[in-house]
Amino acid sequence: NAGVTQTPKFQVLKTGQSMTLQCAQDMNHNSMYWYRQDPGMGLRLIYYSASEGTTDKGEVPNGYNVSRLNKREFSLRLESAAPSQTSVYFCASRRAGGAGTYGYTFGSGTRLTVV
Amino acid sequence: AQSVAQPEDQVNVAEGNPLTVKCTYSVSGNPYLFWYVQYPNRGLQFLLKYITGDNLVKGSYGFEAEFNKSQTSFHLKKPSALVSDSALYFCAVRDDPGNNDMRFGAGTRLTVKP
């Protein structure tokens, strides 16, 4: 019962460096999401993938790119990291059907610091 | 666009007392409302949801939430708080089943003291 697995758990980057956050789910969920969590602001949607082969921008997509590699995997890439991207990043997934009423399953997060 | 507000950053209650964590929402259509809980260094966990039907929704760990359409609220409640309920609680809303942009509140930190 792995659920949603995120790697790495912690990362420190220098300004301008690039990195990819990995996310994989083993529940055969169709939809996957990337959120960032900042103090006092809750979770904000960066990008999502409603199904394999599709991706769409969320509320705060600037500075990020995503890839839905297959049904299981959804990665988030920072091409040129900035201190404003210091945050905790969460990946989530949701099963299809239920008229969109199912809740999300979240990973345990990646704590990213950009110095 | 949909939005949700959690007016209290922090809620403190004594163990055994009832607890309420407040949430108000704004949507253009019918709301799909959710509560999640986050324990330290963990991802969010689903607690309960309101889609349609009875205004009182029961969820995990003895929590329940009351949907009030006239007040656009969806407050989380528990009759008797436990120390282990101490965590960060998030309310979330979606205005359409096909809308993938679910909006979360800023979170309320609940502390239950022995």
mmCIF file of N, CA and C in Angstrom, chain B residues 2-98:
data_model
loop_
_atom_site.group_PDB
_atom_site.id
_atom_site.type_symbol
_atom_site.label_atom_id
_atom_site.label_comp_id
_atom_site.label_asym_id
_atom_site.label_seq_id
_atom_site.Cartn_x
_atom_site.Cartn_y
_atom_site.Cartn_z
ATOM 1 N N GLN B 2 -13.896 29.559 -7.468
ATOM 2 C CA GLN B 2 -14.234 29.154 -6.116
ATOM 3 C C GLN B 2 -13.150 29.578 -5.145
ATOM 4 N N SER B 3 -13.535 29.780 -3.896
ATOM 5 C CA SER B 3 -12.568 30.119 -2.858
ATOM 6 C C SER B 3 -13.090 29.649 -1.514
ATOM 7 N N VAL B 4 -12.178 29.528 -0.568
ATOM 8 C CA VAL B 4 -12.545 29.087 0.771
ATOM 9 C C VAL B 4 -11.752 29.870 1.785
ATOM 10 N N ALA B 5 -12.364 30.185 2.914
ATOM 11 C CA ALA B 5 -11.702 30.936 3.969
ATOM 12 C C ALA B 5 -11.800 30.187 5.285
ATOM 13 N N GLN B 6 -10.698 30.157 5.993
ATOM 14 C CA GLN B 6 -10.673 29.612 7.340
ATOM 15 C C GLN B 6 -10.294 30.776 8.255
ATOM 16 N N PRO B 7 -11.260 31.332 8.965
ATOM 17 C CA PRO B 7 -11.030 32.595 9.669
ATOM 18 C C PRO B 7 -10.110 32.512 10.875
ATOM 19 N N GLU B 8 -9.856 31.320 11.368
ATOM 20 C CA GLU B 8 -9.008 31.166 12.559
ATOM 21 C C GLU B 8 -7.706 30.464 12.202
ATOM 22 N N ASP B 9 -6.569 31.117 12.524
ATOM 23 C CA ASP B 9 -5.276 30.468 12.308
ATOM 24 C C ASP B 9 -5.043 29.361 13.323
ATOM 25 N N GLN B 10 -5.600 29.569 14.528
ATOM 26 C CA GLN B 10 -5.300 28.667 15.642
ATOM 27 C C GLN B 10 -6.576 28.462 16.453
ATOM 28 N N VAL B 11 -6.801 27.209 16.851
ATOM 29 C CA VAL B 11 -7.897 26.877 17.756
ATOM 30 C C VAL B 11 -7.326 26.030 18.887
ATOM 31 N N ASN B 12 -7.615 26.442 20.107
ATOM 32 C CA ASN B 12 -7.151 25.702 21.278
ATOM 33 C C ASN B 12 -8.354 25.192 22.055
ATOM 34 N N VAL B 13 -8.345 23.916 22.392
ATOM 35 C CA VAL B 13 -9.418 23.340 23.206
ATOM 36 C C VAL B 13 -8.805 22.380 24.222
ATOM 37 N N ALA B 14 -9.554 22.144 25.282
ATOM 38 C CA ALA B 14 -9.117 21.172 26.281
ATOM 39 C C ALA B 14 -9.636 19.791 25.904
ATOM 40 N N GLU B 15 -8.843 18.787 26.225
ATOM 41 C CA GLU B 15 -9.235 17.406 25.936
ATOM 42 C C GLU B 15 -10.588 17.113 26.567
ATOM 43 N N GLY B 16 -11.457 16.466 25.788
ATOM 44 C CA GLY B 16 -12.783 16.124 26.287
ATOM 45 C C GLY B 16 -13.848 17.154 25.936
ATOM 46 N N ASN B 17 -13.416 18.352 25.588
ATOM 47 C CA ASN B 17 -14.371 19.395 25.203
ATOM 48 C C ASN B 17 -14.717 19.285 23.714
ATOM 49 N N PRO B 18 -15.858 19.828 23.317
ATOM 50 C CA PRO B 18 -16.175 19.825 21.880
ATOM 51 C C PRO B 18 -15.284 20.805 21.133
ATOM 52 N N LEU B 19 -15.042 20.513 19.868
ATOM 53 C CA LEU B 19 -14.225 21.402 19.050
ATOM 54 C C LEU B 19 -14.971 21.769 17.770
ATOM 55 N N THR B 20 -14.681 22.970 17.279
ATOM 56 C CA THR B 20 -15.198 23.441 16.005
ATOM 57 C C THR B 20 -14.082 24.151 15.261
ATOM 58 N N VAL B 21 -13.901 23.792 14.008
ATOM 59 C CA VAL B 21 -12.962 24.486 13.120
ATOM 60 C C VAL B 21 -13.798 25.060 11.981
ATOM 61 N N LYS B 22 -13.707 26.364 11.785
ATOM 62 C CA LYS B 22 -14.628 27.051 10.882
ATOM 63 C C LYS B 22 -14.111 27.130 9.445
ATOM 64 N N CYS B 23 -15.082 27.112 8.522
ATOM 65 C CA CYS B 23 -14.771 27.231 7.098
ATOM 66 C C CYS B 23 -15.949 27.893 6.402
ATOM 67 N N THR B 24 -15.684 28.887 5.578
ATOM 68 C CA THR B 24 -16.710 29.459 4.711
ATOM 69 C C THR B 24 -16.212 29.385 3.276
ATOM 70 N N TYR B 25 -17.155 29.347 2.338
ATOM 71 C CA TYR B 25 -16.784 29.120 0.948
ATOM 72 C C TYR B 25 -17.517 30.080 0.022
ATOM 73 N N SER B 26 -16.999 30.157 -1.193
ATOM 74 C CA SER B 26 -17.644 30.949 -2.238
ATOM 75 C C SER B 26 -17.507 30.194 -3.551
ATOM 76 N N VAL B 27 -18.651 29.876 -4.167
ATOM 77 C CA VAL B 27 -18.658 29.202 -5.468
ATOM 78 C C VAL B 27 -19.783 29.767 -6.304
ATOM 79 N N SER B 28 -19.686 29.574 -7.602
ATOM 80 C CA SER B 28 -20.725 30.072 -8.489
ATOM 81 C C SER B 28 -21.855 29.067 -8.649
ATOM 82 N N GLY B 29 -21.581 27.799 -8.405
ATOM 83 C CA GLY B 29 -22.602 26.771 -8.546
ATOM 84 C C GLY B 29 -22.756 25.995 -7.253
ATOM 85 N N ASN B 30 -23.008 24.717 -7.365
ATOM 86 C CA ASN B 30 -23.112 23.872 -6.171
ATOM 87 C C ASN B 30 -21.719 23.520 -5.652
ATOM 88 N N PRO B 31 -21.526 23.612 -4.342
ATOM 89 C CA PRO B 31 -20.191 23.340 -3.800
ATOM 90 C C PRO B 31 -19.943 21.853 -3.547
ATOM 91 N N TYR B 32 -18.716 21.438 -3.787
ATOM 92 C CA TYR B 32 -18.220 20.139 -3.380
ATOM 93 C C TYR B 32 -17.156 20.441 -2.324
ATOM 94 N N LEU B 33 -17.428 20.086 -1.080
ATOM 95 C CA LEU B 33 -16.620 20.542 0.049
ATOM 96 C C LEU B 33 -15.894 19.371 0.711
ATOM 97 N N PHE B 34 -14.675 19.641 1.152
ATOM 98 C CA PHE B 34 -13.820 18.595 1.717
ATOM 99 C C PHE B 34 -13.089 19.142 2.949
ATOM 100 N N TRP B 35 -12.788 18.240 3.874
ATOM 101 C CA TRP B 35 -11.872 18.529 4.967
ATOM 102 C C TRP B 35 -10.719 17.529 4.921
ATOM 103 N N TYR B 36 -9.505 18.088 5.127
ATOM 104 C CA TYR B 36 -8.296 17.271 5.189
ATOM 105 C C TYR B 36 -7.555 17.609 6.479
ATOM 106 N N VAL B 37 -6.774 16.648 6.966
ATOM 107 C CA VAL B 37 -5.946 16.854 8.152
ATOM 108 C C VAL B 37 -4.487 16.569 7.796
ATOM 109 N N GLN B 38 -3.588 17.372 8.362
ATOM 110 C CA GLN B 38 -2.158 17.178 8.123
ATOM 111 C C GLN B 38 -1.430 17.068 9.454
ATOM 112 N N TYR B 39 -0.788 15.923 9.671
ATOM 113 C CA TYR B 39 0.055 15.736 10.846
ATOM 114 C C TYR B 39 1.472 16.157 10.495
ATOM 115 N N PRO B 40 2.306 16.470 11.479
ATOM 116 C CA PRO B 40 3.658 16.972 11.210
ATOM 117 C C PRO B 40 4.446 16.101 10.240
ATOM 118 N N ASN B 41 5.047 16.747 9.249
ATOM 119 C CA ASN B 41 5.914 16.090 8.269
ATOM 120 C C ASN B 41 5.188 15.004 7.468
ATOM 121 N N ARG B 42 3.902 15.165 7.304
ATOM 122 C CA ARG B 42 3.115 14.221 6.531
ATOM 123 C C ARG B 42 2.303 14.945 5.467
ATOM 124 N N GLY B 43 1.812 14.191 4.496
ATOM 125 C CA GLY B 43 0.890 14.748 3.517
ATOM 126 C C GLY B 43 -0.502 14.876 4.112
ATOM 127 N N LEU B 44 -1.398 15.518 3.374
ATOM 128 C CA LEU B 44 -2.762 15.692 3.838
ATOM 129 C C LEU B 44 -3.520 14.380 3.742
ATOM 130 N N GLN B 45 -4.407 14.173 4.706
ATOM 131 C CA GLN B 45 -5.255 12.980 4.710
ATOM 132 C C GLN B 45 -6.713 13.408 4.627
ATOM 133 N N PHE B 46 -7.472 12.726 3.800
ATOM 134 C CA PHE B 46 -8.895 13.015 3.611
ATOM 135 C C PHE B 46 -9.669 12.655 4.879
ATOM 136 N N LEU B 47 -10.533 13.579 5.336
ATOM 137 C CA LEU B 47 -11.374 13.334 6.505
ATOM 138 C C LEU B 47 -12.829 13.075 6.128
ATOM 139 N N LEU B 48 -13.392 13.978 5.343
ATOM 140 C CA LEU B 48 -14.799 13.848 4.971
ATOM 141 C C LEU B 48 -15.119 14.790 3.826
ATOM 142 N N LYS B 49 -16.314 14.607 3.263
ATOM 143 C CA LYS B 49 -16.735 15.441 2.150
ATOM 144 C C LYS B 49 -18.238 15.642 2.184
ATOM 145 N N TYR B 50 -18.668 16.760 1.604
ATOM 146 C CA TYR B 50 -20.078 17.024 1.351
ATOM 147 C C TYR B 50 -20.249 17.184 -0.155
ATOM 148 N N ILE B 51 -21.160 16.377 -0.695
ATOM 149 C CA ILE B 51 -21.467 16.490 -2.127
ATOM 150 C C ILE B 51 -22.922 16.904 -2.285
ATOM 151 N N THR B 52 -23.808 16.168 -1.659
ATOM 152 C CA THR B 52 -25.231 16.468 -1.699
ATOM 153 C C THR B 52 -25.885 15.659 -0.582
ATOM 154 N N GLY B 53 -27.153 15.966 -0.291
ATOM 155 C CA GLY B 53 -27.855 15.162 0.700
ATOM 156 C C GLY B 53 -27.869 15.789 2.084
ATOM 157 N N ASP B 54 -27.736 14.967 3.110
ATOM 158 C CA ASP B 54 -27.823 15.430 4.493
ATOM 159 C C ASP B 54 -26.779 16.504 4.787
ATOM 160 N N ASN B 55 -27.207 17.509 5.527
ATOM 161 C CA ASN B 55 -26.296 18.614 5.822
ATOM 162 C C ASN B 55 -25.231 18.228 6.838
ATOM 163 N N LEU B 56 -25.452 17.191 7.620
ATOM 164 C CA LEU B 56 -24.464 16.731 8.583
ATOM 165 C C LEU B 56 -23.740 15.516 7.993
ATOM 166 N N VAL B 57 -22.450 15.673 7.810
ATOM 167 C CA VAL B 57 -21.634 14.638 7.192
ATOM 168 C C VAL B 57 -20.705 14.044 8.240
ATOM 169 N N LYS B 58 -20.633 12.732 8.289
ATOM 170 C CA LYS B 58 -19.731 12.066 9.247
ATOM 171 C C LYS B 58 -18.507 11.549 8.515
ATOM 172 N N GLY B 59 -17.349 11.638 9.182
ATOM 173 C CA GLY B 59 -16.117 11.222 8.549
ATOM 174 C C GLY B 59 -15.259 10.376 9.458
ATOM 175 N N SER B 60 -13.963 10.404 9.194
ATOM 176 C CA SER B 60 -13.011 9.570 9.926
ATOM 177 C C SER B 60 -12.738 10.135 11.318
ATOM 178 N N TYR B 61 -12.293 9.251 12.236
ATOM 179 C CA TYR B 61 -11.803 9.607 13.566
ATOM 180 C C TYR B 61 -12.838 10.349 14.412
ATOM 181 N N GLY B 62 -14.135 10.149 14.153
ATOM 182 C CA GLY B 62 -15.192 10.769 14.943
ATOM 183 C C GLY B 62 -15.530 12.193 14.542
ATOM 184 N N PHE B 63 -14.918 12.696 13.479
ATOM 185 C CA PHE B 63 -15.221 14.045 13.009
ATOM 186 C C PHE B 63 -16.509 14.074 12.195
ATOM 187 N N GLU B 64 -17.144 15.220 12.219
ATOM 188 C CA GLU B 64 -18.319 15.473 11.402
ATOM 189 C C GLU B 64 -18.272 16.932 10.959
ATOM 190 N N ALA B 65 -19.043 17.243 9.937
ATOM 191 C CA ALA B 65 -19.087 18.621 9.453
ATOM 192 C C ALA B 65 -20.518 18.964 9.085
ATOM 193 N N GLU B 66 -20.871 20.227 9.310
ATOM 194 C CA GLU B 66 -22.221 20.681 9.033
ATOM 195 C C GLU B 66 -22.220 21.657 7.881
ATOM 196 N N PHE B 67 -22.936 21.322 6.836
ATOM 197 C CA PHE B 67 -23.073 22.179 5.662
ATOM 198 C C PHE B 67 -24.251 23.125 5.888
ATOM 199 N N ASN B 68 -24.011 24.423 5.697
ATOM 200 C CA ASN B 68 -25.058 25.421 5.850
ATOM 201 C C ASN B 68 -25.050 26.297 4.608
ATOM 202 N N LYS B 69 -26.025 26.060 3.744
ATOM 203 C CA LYS B 69 -26.030 26.764 2.457
ATOM 204 C C LYS B 69 -26.283 28.258 2.620
ATOM 205 N N SER B 70 -27.180 28.628 3.527
ATOM 206 C CA SER B 70 -27.515 30.050 3.681
ATOM 207 C C SER B 70 -26.343 30.853 4.232
ATOM 208 N N GLN B 71 -25.523 30.220 5.049
ATOM 209 C CA GLN B 71 -24.353 30.897 5.602
ATOM 210 C C GLN B 71 -23.083 30.568 4.832
ATOM 211 N N THR B 72 -23.195 29.787 3.783
ATOM 212 C CA THR B 72 -22.041 29.317 2.981
ATOM 213 C C THR B 72 -20.902 28.843 3.884
ATOM 214 N N SER B 73 -21.261 27.971 4.807
ATOM 215 C CA SER B 73 -20.259 27.475 5.745
ATOM 216 C C SER B 73 -20.224 25.946 5.755
ATOM 217 N N PHE B 74 -19.094 25.437 6.214
ATOM 218 C CA PHE B 74 -18.896 23.982 6.299
ATOM 219 C C PHE B 74 -17.945 23.749 7.472
ATOM 220 N N HIS B 75 -18.454 23.907 8.685
ATOM 221 C CA HIS B 75 -17.628 23.835 9.881
ATOM 222 C C HIS B 75 -17.359 22.387 10.287
ATOM 223 N N LEU B 76 -16.149 22.120 10.695
ATOM 224 C CA LEU B 76 -15.731 20.801 11.170
ATOM 225 C C LEU B 76 -15.950 20.722 12.676
ATOM 226 N N LYS B 77 -16.502 19.588 13.140
ATOM 227 C CA LYS B 77 -16.824 19.460 14.557
ATOM 228 C C LYS B 77 -16.454 18.073 15.069
ATOM 229 N N LYS B 78 -16.266 18.040 16.400
ATOM 230 C CA LYS B 78 -16.081 16.760 17.084
ATOM 231 C C LYS B 78 -16.610 16.934 18.504
ATOM 232 N N PRO B 79 -17.426 16.020 18.978
ATOM 233 C CA PRO B 79 -18.061 16.185 20.297
ATOM 234 C C PRO B 79 -17.072 16.189 21.464
ATOM 235 N N SER B 80 -15.994 15.412 21.353
ATOM 236 C CA SER B 80 -15.054 15.289 22.457
ATOM 237 C C SER B 80 -13.630 15.205 21.894
ATOM 238 N N ALA B 81 -12.850 16.256 22.086
ATOM 239 C CA ALA B 81 -11.521 16.326 21.478
ATOM 240 C C ALA B 81 -10.512 15.421 22.192
ATOM 241 N N LEU B 82 -9.581 14.903 21.415
ATOM 242 C CA LEU B 82 -8.465 14.113 21.927
ATOM 243 C C LEU B 82 -7.148 14.858 21.686
ATOM 244 N N VAL B 83 -6.166 14.620 22.537
ATOM 245 C CA VAL B 83 -4.851 15.227 22.322
ATOM 246 C C VAL B 83 -4.313 14.854 20.946
ATOM 247 N N SER B 84 -4.589 13.638 20.519
ATOM 248 C CA SER B 84 -4.106 13.150 19.221
ATOM 249 C C SER B 84 -4.784 13.833 18.038
ATOM 250 N N ASP B 85 -5.822 14.634 18.273
ATOM 251 C CA ASP B 85 -6.454 15.406 17.198
ATOM 252 C C ASP B 85 -5.646 16.652 16.850
ATOM 253 N N SER B 86 -4.653 16.977 17.637
ATOM 254 C CA SER B 86 -3.822 18.158 17.374
ATOM 255 C C SER B 86 -3.131 18.010 16.021
ATOM 256 N N ALA B 87 -3.386 18.946 15.119
ATOM 257 C CA ALA B 87 -2.878 18.870 13.748
ATOM 258 C C ALA B 87 -3.294 20.140 13.009
ATOM 259 N N LEU B 88 -2.953 20.173 11.734
ATOM 260 C CA LEU B 88 -3.347 21.280 10.851
ATOM 261 C C LEU B 88 -4.515 20.804 9.996
ATOM 262 N N TYR B 89 -5.592 21.582 9.966
ATOM 263 C CA TYR B 89 -6.802 21.183 9.259
ATOM 264 C C TYR B 89 -7.073 22.139 8.096
ATOM 265 N N PHE B 90 -7.386 21.539 6.937
ATOM 266 C CA PHE B 90 -7.643 22.314 5.727
ATOM 267 C C PHE B 90 -9.037 22.028 5.197
ATOM 268 N N CYS B 91 -9.730 23.097 4.869
ATOM 269 C CA CYS B 91 -10.996 23.019 4.160
ATOM 270 C C CYS B 91 -10.718 23.239 2.676
ATOM 271 N N ALA B 92 -11.461 22.574 1.795
ATOM 272 C CA ALA B 92 -11.246 22.716 0.352
ATOM 273 C C ALA B 92 -12.583 22.694 -0.363
ATOM 274 N N VAL B 93 -12.642 23.349 -1.516
ATOM 275 C CA VAL B 93 -13.887 23.438 -2.278
ATOM 276 C C VAL B 93 -13.627 23.302 -3.767
ATOM 277 N N ARG B 94 -14.568 22.654 -4.431
ATOM 278 C CA ARG B 94 -14.563 22.567 -5.884
ATOM 279 C C ARG B 94 -15.978 22.896 -6.333
ATOM 280 N N ASP B 95 -16.132 23.585 -7.472
ATOM 281 C CA ASP B 95 -17.475 24.028 -7.844
ATOM 282 C C ASP B 95 -18.099 23.169 -8.933
ATOM 283 N N ASP B 96 -17.389 22.148 -9.364
ATOM 284 C CA ASP B 96 -17.903 21.318 -10.450
ATOM 285 C C ASP B 96 -17.188 19.986 -10.379
ATOM 286 N N PRO B 97 -17.864 18.903 -10.615
ATOM 287 C CA PRO B 97 -17.181 17.607 -10.533
ATOM 288 C C PRO B 97 -16.054 17.456 -11.528
ATOM 289 N N GLY B 98 -16.129 18.176 -12.647
ATOM 290 C CA GLY B 98 -15.072 18.083 -13.636
ATOM 291 C C GLY B 98 -13.959 19.086 -13.448
#
